[in-house]
Short mmCIF file of C-alpha atoms and ligand atoms in Angstrom, two decimals:
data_model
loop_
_atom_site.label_atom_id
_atom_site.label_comp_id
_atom_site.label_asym_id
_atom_site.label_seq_id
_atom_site.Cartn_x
_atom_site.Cartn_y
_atom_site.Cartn_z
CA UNK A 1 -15.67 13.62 -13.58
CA UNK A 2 -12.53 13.67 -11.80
CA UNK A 3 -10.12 10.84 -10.09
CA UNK A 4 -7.16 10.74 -9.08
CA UNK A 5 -5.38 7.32 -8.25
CA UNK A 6 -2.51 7.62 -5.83
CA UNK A 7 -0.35 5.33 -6.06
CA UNK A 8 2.88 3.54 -3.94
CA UNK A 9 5.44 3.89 -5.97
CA UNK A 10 8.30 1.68 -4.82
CA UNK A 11 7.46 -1.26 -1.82
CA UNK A 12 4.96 0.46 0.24
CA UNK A 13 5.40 2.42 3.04
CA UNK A 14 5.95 5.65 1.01
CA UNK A 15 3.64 7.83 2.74
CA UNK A 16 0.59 7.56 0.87
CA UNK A 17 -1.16 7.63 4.01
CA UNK A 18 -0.16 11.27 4.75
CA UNK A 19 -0.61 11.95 0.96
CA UNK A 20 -3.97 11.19 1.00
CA UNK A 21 -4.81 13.03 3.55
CA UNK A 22 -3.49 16.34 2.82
CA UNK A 23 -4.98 15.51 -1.01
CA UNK A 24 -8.45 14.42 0.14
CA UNK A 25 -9.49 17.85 1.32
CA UNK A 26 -11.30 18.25 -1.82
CA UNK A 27 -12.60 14.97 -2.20
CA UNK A 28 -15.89 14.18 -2.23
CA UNK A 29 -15.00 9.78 -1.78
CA UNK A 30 -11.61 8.16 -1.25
CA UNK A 31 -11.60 4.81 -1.79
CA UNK A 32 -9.41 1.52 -1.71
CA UNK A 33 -9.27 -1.05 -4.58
CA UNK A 34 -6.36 -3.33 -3.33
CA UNK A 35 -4.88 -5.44 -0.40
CA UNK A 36 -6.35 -5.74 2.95
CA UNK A 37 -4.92 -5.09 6.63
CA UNK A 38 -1.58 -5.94 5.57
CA UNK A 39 -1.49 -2.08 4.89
CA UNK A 40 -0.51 0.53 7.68
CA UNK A 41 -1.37 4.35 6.91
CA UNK A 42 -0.47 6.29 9.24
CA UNK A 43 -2.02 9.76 9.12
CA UNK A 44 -0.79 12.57 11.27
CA UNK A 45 -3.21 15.54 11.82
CA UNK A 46 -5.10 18.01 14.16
CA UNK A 47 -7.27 15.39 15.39
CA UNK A 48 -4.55 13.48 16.17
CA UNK A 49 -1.83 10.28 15.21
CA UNK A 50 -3.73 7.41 13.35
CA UNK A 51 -2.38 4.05 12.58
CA UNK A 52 -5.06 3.13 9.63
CA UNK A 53 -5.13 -0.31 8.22
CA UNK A 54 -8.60 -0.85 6.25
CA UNK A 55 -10.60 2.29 6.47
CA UNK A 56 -9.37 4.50 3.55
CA UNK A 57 -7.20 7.46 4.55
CA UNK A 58 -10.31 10.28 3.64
CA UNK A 59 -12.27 9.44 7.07
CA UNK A 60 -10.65 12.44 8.36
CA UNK A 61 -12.40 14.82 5.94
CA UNK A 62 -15.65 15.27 6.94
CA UNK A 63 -17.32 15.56 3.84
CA UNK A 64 -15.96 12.18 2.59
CA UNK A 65 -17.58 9.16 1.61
CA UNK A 66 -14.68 6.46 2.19
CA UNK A 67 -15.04 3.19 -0.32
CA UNK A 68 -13.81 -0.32 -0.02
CA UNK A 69 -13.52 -1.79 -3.79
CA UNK A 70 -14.43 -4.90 -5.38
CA UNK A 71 -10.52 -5.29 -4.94
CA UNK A 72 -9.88 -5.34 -1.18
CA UNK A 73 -9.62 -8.15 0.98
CA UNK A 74 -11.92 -7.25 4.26
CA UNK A 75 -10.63 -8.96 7.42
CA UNK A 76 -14.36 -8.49 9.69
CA UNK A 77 -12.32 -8.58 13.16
CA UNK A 78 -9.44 -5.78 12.38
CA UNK A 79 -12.16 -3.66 10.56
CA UNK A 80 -14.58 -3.75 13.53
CA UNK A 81 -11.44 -2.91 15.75
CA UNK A 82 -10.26 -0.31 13.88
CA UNK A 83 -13.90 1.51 13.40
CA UNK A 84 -13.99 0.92 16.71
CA UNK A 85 -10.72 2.94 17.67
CA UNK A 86 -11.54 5.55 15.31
CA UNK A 87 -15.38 5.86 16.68
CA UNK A 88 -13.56 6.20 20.24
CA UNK A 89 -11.35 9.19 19.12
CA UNK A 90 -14.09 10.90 17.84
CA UNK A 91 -14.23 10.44 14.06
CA UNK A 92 -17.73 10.60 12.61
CA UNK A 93 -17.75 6.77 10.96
CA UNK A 94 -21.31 5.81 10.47
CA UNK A 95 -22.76 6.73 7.24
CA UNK A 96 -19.24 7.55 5.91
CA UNK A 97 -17.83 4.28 5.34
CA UNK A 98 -19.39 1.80 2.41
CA UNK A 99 -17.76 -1.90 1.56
CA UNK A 100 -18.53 -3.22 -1.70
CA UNK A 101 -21.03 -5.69 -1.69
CA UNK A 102 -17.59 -7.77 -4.63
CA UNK A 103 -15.55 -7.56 -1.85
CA UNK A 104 -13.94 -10.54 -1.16
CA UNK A 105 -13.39 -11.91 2.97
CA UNK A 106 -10.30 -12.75 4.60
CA UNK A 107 -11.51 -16.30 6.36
CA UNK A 108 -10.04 -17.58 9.96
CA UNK A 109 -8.37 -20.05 7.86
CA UNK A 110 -6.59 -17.99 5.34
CA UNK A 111 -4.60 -16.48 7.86
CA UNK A 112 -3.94 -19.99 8.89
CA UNK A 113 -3.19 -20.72 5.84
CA UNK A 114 -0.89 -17.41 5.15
CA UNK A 115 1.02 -18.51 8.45
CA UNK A 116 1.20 -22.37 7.68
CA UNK A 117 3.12 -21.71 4.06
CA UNK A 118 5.03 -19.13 5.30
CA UNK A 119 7.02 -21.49 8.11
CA UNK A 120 7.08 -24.42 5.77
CA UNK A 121 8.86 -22.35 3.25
CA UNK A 122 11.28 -21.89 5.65
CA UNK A 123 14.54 -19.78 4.67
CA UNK A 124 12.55 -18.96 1.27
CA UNK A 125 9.88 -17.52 3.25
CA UNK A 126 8.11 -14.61 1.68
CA UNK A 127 7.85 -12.41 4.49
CA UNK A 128 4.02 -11.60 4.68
CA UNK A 129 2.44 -9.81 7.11
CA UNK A 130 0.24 -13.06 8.09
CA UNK A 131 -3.28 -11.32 7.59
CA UNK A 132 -3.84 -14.53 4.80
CA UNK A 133 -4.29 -11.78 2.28
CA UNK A 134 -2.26 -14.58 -0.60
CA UNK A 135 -4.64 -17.55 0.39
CA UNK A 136 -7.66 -15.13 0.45
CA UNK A 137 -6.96 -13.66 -3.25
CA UNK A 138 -6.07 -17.35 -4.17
CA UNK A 139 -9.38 -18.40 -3.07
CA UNK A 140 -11.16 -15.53 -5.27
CA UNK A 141 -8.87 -16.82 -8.09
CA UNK A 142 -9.34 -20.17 -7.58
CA UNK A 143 -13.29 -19.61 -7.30
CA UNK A 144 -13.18 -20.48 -3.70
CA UNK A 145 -13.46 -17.10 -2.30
CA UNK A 146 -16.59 -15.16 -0.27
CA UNK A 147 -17.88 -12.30 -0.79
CA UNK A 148 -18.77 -9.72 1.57
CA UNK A 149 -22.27 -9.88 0.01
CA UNK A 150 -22.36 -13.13 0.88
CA UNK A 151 -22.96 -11.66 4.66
CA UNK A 152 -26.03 -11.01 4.41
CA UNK A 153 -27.32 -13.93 3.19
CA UNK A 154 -26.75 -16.48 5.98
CA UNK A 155 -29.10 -19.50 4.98
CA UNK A 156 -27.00 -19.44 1.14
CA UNK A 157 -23.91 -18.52 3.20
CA UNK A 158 -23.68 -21.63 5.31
CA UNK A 159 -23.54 -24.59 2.35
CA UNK A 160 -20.91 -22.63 0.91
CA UNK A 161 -18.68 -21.54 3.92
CA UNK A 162 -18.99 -25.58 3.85
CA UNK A 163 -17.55 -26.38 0.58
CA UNK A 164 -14.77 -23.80 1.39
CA UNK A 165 -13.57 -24.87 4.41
CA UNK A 166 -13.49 -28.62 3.55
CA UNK A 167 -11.22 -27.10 0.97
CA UNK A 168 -8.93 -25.11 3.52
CA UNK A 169 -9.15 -27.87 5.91
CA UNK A 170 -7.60 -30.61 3.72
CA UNK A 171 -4.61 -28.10 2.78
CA UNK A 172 -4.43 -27.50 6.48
CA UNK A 173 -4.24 -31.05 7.55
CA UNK A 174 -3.11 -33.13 4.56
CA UNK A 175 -0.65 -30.06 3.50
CA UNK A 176 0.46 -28.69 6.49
CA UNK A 177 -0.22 -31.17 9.36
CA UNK A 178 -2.22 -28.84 11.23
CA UNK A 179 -5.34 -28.98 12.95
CA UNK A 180 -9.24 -28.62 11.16
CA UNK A 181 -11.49 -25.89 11.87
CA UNK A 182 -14.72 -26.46 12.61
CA UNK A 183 -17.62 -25.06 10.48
CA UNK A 184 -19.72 -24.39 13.72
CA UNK A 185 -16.83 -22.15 14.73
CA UNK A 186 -16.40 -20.04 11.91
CA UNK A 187 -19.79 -19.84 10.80
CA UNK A 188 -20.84 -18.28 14.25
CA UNK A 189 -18.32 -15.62 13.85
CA UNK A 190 -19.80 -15.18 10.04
CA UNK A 191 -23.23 -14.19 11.91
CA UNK A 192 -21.65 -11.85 14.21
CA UNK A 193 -19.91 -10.07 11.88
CA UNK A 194 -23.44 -10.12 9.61
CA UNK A 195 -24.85 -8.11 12.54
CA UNK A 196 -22.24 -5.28 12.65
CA UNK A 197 -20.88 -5.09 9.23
CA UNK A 198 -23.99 -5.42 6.97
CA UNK A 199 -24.88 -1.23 7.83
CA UNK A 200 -21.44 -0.39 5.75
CA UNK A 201 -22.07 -3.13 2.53
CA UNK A 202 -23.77 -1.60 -0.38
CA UNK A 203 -23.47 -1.20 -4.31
CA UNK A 204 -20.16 0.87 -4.18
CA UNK A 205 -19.50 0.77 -7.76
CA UNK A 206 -22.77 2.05 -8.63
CA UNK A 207 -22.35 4.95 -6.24
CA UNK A 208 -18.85 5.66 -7.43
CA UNK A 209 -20.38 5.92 -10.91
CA UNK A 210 -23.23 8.30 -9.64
CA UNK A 211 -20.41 10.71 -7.47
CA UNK A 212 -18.64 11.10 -11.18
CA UNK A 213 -22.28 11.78 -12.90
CA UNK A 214 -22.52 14.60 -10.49
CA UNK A 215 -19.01 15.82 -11.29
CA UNK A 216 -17.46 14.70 -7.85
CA UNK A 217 -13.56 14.30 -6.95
CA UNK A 218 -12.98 10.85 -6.48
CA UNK A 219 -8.86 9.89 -4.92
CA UNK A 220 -8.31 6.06 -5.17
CA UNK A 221 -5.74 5.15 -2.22
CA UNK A 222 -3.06 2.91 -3.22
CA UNK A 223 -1.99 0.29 -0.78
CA UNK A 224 1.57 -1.40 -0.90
CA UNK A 225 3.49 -0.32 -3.74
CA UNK A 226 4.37 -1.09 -7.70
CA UNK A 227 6.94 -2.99 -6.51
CA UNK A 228 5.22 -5.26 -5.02
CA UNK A 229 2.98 -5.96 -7.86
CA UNK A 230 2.04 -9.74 -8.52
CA UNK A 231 2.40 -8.91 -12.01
CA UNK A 232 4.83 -6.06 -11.90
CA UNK A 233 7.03 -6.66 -9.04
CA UNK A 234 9.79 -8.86 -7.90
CA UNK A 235 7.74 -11.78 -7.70
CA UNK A 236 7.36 -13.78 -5.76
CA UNK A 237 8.26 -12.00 -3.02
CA UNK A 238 5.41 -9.53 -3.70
CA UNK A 239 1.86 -9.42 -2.23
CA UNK A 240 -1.16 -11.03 -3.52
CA UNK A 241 -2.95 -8.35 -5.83
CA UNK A 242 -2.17 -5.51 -8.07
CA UNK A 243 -1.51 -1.74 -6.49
CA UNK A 244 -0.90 -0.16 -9.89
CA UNK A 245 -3.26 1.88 -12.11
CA UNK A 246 -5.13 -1.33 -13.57
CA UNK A 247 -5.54 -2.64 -10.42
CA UNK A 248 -6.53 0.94 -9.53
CA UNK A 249 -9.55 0.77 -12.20
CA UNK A 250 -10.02 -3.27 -11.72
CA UNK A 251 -10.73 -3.01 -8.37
CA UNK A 252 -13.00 -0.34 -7.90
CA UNK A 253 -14.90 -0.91 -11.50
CA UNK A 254 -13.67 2.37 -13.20
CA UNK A 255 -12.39 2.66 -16.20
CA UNK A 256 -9.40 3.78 -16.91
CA UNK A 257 -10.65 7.25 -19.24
CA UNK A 258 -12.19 8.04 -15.81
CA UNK A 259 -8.68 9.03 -14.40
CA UNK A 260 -7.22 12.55 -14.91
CA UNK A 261 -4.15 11.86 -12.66
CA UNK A 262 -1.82 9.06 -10.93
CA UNK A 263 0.33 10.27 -8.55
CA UNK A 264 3.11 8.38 -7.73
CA UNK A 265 4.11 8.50 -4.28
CA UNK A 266 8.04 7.74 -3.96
CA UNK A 267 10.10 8.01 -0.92
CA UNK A 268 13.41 10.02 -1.27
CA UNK A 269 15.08 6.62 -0.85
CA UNK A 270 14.04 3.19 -0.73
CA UNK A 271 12.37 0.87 2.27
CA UNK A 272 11.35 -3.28 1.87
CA UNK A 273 9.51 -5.30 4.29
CA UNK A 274 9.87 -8.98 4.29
CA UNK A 275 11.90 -11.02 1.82
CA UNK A 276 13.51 -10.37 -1.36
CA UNK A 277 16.20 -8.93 -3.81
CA UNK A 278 16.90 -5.20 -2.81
CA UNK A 279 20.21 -4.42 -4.57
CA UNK A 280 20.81 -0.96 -2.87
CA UNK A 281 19.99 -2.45 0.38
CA UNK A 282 22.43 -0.52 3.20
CA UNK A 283 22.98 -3.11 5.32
CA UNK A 284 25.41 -1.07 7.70
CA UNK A 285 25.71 2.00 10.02
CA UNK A 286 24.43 4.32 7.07
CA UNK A 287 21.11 2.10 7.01
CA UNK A 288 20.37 1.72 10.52
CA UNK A 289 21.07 5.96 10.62
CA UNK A 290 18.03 6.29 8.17
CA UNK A 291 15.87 3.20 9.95
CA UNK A 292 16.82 5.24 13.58
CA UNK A 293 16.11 8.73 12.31
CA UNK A 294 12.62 7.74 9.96
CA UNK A 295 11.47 5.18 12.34
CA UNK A 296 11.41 3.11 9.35
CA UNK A 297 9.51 0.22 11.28
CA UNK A 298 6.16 -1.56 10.35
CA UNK A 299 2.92 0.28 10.76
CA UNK A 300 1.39 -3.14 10.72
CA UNK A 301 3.97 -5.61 12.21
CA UNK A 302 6.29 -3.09 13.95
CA UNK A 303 9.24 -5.52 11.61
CA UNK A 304 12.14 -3.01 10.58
CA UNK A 305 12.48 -2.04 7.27
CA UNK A 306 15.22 -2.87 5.34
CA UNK A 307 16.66 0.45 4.10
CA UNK A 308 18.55 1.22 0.83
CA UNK A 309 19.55 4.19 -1.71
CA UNK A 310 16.95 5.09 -4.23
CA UNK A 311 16.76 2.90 -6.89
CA UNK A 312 16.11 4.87 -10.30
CA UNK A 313 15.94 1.46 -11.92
CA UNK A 314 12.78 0.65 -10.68
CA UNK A 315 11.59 3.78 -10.27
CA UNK A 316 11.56 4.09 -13.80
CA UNK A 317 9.99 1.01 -14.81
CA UNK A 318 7.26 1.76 -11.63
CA UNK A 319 6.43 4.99 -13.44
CA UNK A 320 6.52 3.35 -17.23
CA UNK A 321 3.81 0.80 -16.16
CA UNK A 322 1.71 3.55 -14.39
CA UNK A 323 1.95 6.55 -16.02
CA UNK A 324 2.08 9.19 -13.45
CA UNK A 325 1.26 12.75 -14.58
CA UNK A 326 2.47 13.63 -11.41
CA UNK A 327 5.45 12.27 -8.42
CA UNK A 328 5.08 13.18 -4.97
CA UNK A 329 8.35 12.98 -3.18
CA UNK A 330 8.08 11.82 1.15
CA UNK A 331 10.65 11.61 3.90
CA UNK A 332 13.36 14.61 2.36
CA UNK A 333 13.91 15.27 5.73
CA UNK A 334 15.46 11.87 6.46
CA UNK A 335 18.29 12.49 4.64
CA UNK A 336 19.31 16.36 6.39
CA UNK A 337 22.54 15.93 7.45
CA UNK A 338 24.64 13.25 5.27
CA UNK A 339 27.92 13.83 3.13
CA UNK A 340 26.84 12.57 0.50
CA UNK A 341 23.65 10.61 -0.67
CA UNK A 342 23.54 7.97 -3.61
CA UNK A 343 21.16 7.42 -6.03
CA UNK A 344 21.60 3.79 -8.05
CA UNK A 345 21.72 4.94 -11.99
CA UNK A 346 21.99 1.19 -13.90
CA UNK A 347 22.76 -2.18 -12.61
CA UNK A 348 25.72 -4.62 -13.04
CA UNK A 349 25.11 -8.28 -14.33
CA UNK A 350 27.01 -10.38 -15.05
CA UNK A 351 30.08 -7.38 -15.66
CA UNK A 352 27.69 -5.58 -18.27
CA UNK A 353 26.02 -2.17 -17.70
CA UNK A 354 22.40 -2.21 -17.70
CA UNK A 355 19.62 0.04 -17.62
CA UNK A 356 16.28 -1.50 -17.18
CA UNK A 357 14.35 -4.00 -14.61
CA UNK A 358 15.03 -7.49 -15.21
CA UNK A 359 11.96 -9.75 -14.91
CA UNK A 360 13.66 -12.65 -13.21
CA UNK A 361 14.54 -12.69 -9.68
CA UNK A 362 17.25 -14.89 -9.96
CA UNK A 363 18.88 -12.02 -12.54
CA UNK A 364 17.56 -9.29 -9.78
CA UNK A 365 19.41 -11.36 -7.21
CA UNK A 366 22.76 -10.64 -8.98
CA UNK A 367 22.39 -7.25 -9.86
CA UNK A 368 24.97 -4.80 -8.40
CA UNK A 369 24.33 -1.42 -8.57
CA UNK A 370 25.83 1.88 -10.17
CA UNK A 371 25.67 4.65 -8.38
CA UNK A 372 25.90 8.71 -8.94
CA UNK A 373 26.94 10.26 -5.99
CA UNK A 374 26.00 13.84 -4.40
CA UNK A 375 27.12 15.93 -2.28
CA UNK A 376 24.39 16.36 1.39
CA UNK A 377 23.78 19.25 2.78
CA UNK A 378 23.49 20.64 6.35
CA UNK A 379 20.84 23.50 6.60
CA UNK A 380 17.43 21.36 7.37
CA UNK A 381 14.25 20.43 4.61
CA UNK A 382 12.41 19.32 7.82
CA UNK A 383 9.30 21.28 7.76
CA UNK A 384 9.80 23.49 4.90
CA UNK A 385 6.63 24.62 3.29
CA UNK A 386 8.38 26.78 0.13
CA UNK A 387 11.15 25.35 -2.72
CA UNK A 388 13.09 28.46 -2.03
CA UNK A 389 13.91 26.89 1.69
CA UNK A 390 15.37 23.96 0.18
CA UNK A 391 19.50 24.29 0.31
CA UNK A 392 20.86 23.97 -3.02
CA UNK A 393 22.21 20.36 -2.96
CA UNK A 394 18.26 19.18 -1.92
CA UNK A 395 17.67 21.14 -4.91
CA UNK A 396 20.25 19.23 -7.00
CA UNK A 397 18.90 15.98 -5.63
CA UNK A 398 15.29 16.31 -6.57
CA UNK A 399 15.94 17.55 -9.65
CA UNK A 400 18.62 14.44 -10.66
CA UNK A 401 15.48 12.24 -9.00
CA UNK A 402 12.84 13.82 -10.84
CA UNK A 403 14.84 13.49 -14.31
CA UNK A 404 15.43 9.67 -13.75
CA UNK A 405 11.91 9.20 -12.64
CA UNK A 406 11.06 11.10 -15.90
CA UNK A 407 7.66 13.01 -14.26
CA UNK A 408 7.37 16.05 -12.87
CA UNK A 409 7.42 16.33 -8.91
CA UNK A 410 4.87 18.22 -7.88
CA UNK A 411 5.10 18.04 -3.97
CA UNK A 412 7.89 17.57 -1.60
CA UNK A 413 6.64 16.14 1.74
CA UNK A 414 9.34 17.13 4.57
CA UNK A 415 7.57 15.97 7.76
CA UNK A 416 5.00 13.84 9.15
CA UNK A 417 2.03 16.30 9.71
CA UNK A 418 -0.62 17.28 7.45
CA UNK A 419 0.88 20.61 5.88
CA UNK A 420 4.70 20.22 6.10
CA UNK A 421 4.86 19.95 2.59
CA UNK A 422 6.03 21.67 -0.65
CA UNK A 423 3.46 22.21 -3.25
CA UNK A 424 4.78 23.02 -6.76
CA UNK A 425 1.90 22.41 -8.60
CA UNK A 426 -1.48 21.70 -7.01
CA UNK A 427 -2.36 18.11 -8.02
CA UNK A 428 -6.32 17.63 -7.07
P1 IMP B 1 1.34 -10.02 2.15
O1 IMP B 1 0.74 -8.89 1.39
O2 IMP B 1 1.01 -10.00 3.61
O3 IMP B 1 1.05 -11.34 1.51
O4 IMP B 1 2.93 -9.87 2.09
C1 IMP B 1 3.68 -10.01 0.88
C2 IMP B 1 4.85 -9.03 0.84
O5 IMP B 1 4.35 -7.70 0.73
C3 IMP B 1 5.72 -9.04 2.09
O6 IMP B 1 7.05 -8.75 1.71
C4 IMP B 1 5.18 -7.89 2.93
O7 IMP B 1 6.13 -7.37 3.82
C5 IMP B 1 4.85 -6.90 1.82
N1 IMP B 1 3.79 -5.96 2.18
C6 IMP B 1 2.46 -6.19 2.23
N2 IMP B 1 1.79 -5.07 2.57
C7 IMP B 1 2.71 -4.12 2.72
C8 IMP B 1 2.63 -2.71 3.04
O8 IMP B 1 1.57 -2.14 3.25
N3 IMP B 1 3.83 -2.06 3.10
C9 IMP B 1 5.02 -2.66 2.83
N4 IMP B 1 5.14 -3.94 2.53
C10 IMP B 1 3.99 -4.67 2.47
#
């Protein structure tokens, strides 16, 4: 009864995307357990370039089931789009793609709300994506949340859409000063999506269950990264749910003996969306050379990435609360062609030396960091497919990275596509 969770590693964007892709081959289901369409996977292959939001990265596989966990956040309108797109360009969707009936809904009004807190917090803003993924996983929190279920039920539905948005509405008015919306309004776009959605909503965790029974491969995609981690991450200017391994099991009702692998997916150096401390942050001509030459720009808001060193500070404390058994390493290739390249060892506070994550953001905020620095090196990693193509300073550089991460890396990604990669060790 294998799965495998696969995991972001650092603040998202680290490739998983790709990752999955070139792991699912195997796979009999890949499935999603966190966050909504404030994810962007994009998936390079011989069909073609994907920009994937919702729909787990395993559509392309043809013998994949693709799950949506109790754990997601479904947004009705970008899903239809997107199964749309992927309908248009030829992928086989129907029959392939189930939504757990636990799923909780992304509401008109939570991305309202998402885009109402976020001005009013003005310079302390968090820097969402404004999908309303934090008011949606408040809701199910606070008790006030729907369920994807709760589609199919329209006559139950409608008295508690009610209660909800009377809820929403005073935080939009008495809160926020802005304008109601009307229950008419939102409850005829709850019976449209009834109509097209309710073919993909079933009893995913029982299935799951049943696909292990019958010895199936089973990859749960990560979405965002570790540090981004309500619990885990440099709160609060992290997302709204948890893309580590108990979120992993959480939010697609496995339990954690059920995994025989986490794969951490790390980037060779480090990339932040939106607001908050980043103490290798390159703020100059070095980081808008890696932002030019990675087109390190949002696959969901097109926003640039802030770009930085690799941080072995939090890479360690990412891989002590998940446990990988095994690192995948993306974007080597981004770095081909630099003197030197630094990799942040401890952190400075306060003028003392220290090694480990500190909890507080304020502390985070101050943090300088202490680098080791190696030498670059000019014969490319793009597209290599065997270790013994690597020059020897990439060679150095992994090896320092994997030490500090402190698990073994098992591929090297080195380009975009599907099979310019370096497999060590096979993984699935
Ligand atoms: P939210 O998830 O939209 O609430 O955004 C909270 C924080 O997480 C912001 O800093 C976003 O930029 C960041 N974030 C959310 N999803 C992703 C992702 O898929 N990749 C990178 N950053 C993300």
């Amino acid at each position: 009864m294998p799965a495998y969770a696969i995991l972001g590693a650092q603040w998202g964007d680290e490739g998983k995307g790709k990752i999955v892709d070139f792991l699912s081959e195997k796979a009999d289901v890949v499935a999603r357990f966190a966050g909504g369409n404030n994810a962007g996977h994009t998936v390079i292959n011989n069909q073609g370039h994907f920009s994937l939001h919702q729909v787990p990265s395993g559509i392309f596989w043809p013998q994949t089931l693709n799950v949506m966990g109790s754990g997601v956040v479904v947004d009705p309108p970008s899903l239809l789009e997107e199964i749309k797109s992927l309908k248009s360009r030829g992928i086989d969707v129907e029959g392939r793609l189930l939504i757990s009936e636990r799923a909780h809904l992304i509401m008109p009004y939570h991305i309202e709300l998402d885009q109402l807190s976020e001005s009013a917090r003005g310079e302390n803003a968090i820097g969402t994506t404004g999908r309303g993924i934090g008011p949606a996983y408040s809701d199910k929190a606070s008790r006030n949340g729907l369920r994807v279920s709760e589609l199919l039920d329209l006559n139950t539905l409608k008295p508690r859409l009610k209660e909800t948005l009377d809820h929403a509405n005073a935080f939009i008015t008495k809160v926020y000063g802005g304008k109601p919306m009307k229950l008419e309004d939102v409850f005829r776009k709850c019976s449209e999506w009834s109509q097209s959605l309710s073919p993909y909503i079933g009893a995913a965790e029982d299935i799951l269950h049943e696909k292990l029974k019958q010895n199936g491969v089973i990859v749960l995609e990560g979405a965002q990264g570790a540090l981004l981690d309500l619990d885990h991450g440099t709160y609060p200017f992290v997302t709204s749910s948890n893309p580590t391994v108990g979120g992993a099991c959480v939010g697609l009702g496995l339990h954690p003996s059920q995994l025989v692998g986490v794969i951490g997916v790390f980037k060779a150096y480090c990339t932040r969306v939106g607001g908050g401390p980043f103490p290798t942050e390159l703020t100059g001509q070095t980081g808008d050379r890696i932002r030019d030459l990675a087109q390190e720009f949002g696959t969901t808001t097109g926003r640039p990435r802030r770009v930085g060193w690799f941080d072995a500070i939090m890479a360690n404390y990412s891989s002590k609360i998940n446990g990988y058994t095994s690192v995948v390493l993306t974007r080597l290739d981004v770095l081909d062609g630099f003197d030197s390249i630094k990799i942040c060892v401890a952190y400075e506070l306060n003028g003392e030396r220290i090694n480990r994550l500190p909890g507080g953001q304020g502390f985070l905020q101050h943090c300088v960091p202490i680098y080791e620095e190696y030498p670059g090196w000019d014969k490319p990693t793009a597209g290599a497919t065997r270790f013994d193509q690597l020059p020897e300073e990439a060679v150095a550089y992994v090896s320092r990275l994997e030490e500090l991460i402190g698990s073994p890396i098992d591929i090297i990604s080195t380009g975009p596509k599907r099979h310019e990669a370096i497999t060590l060790r096979s993984i699935v």
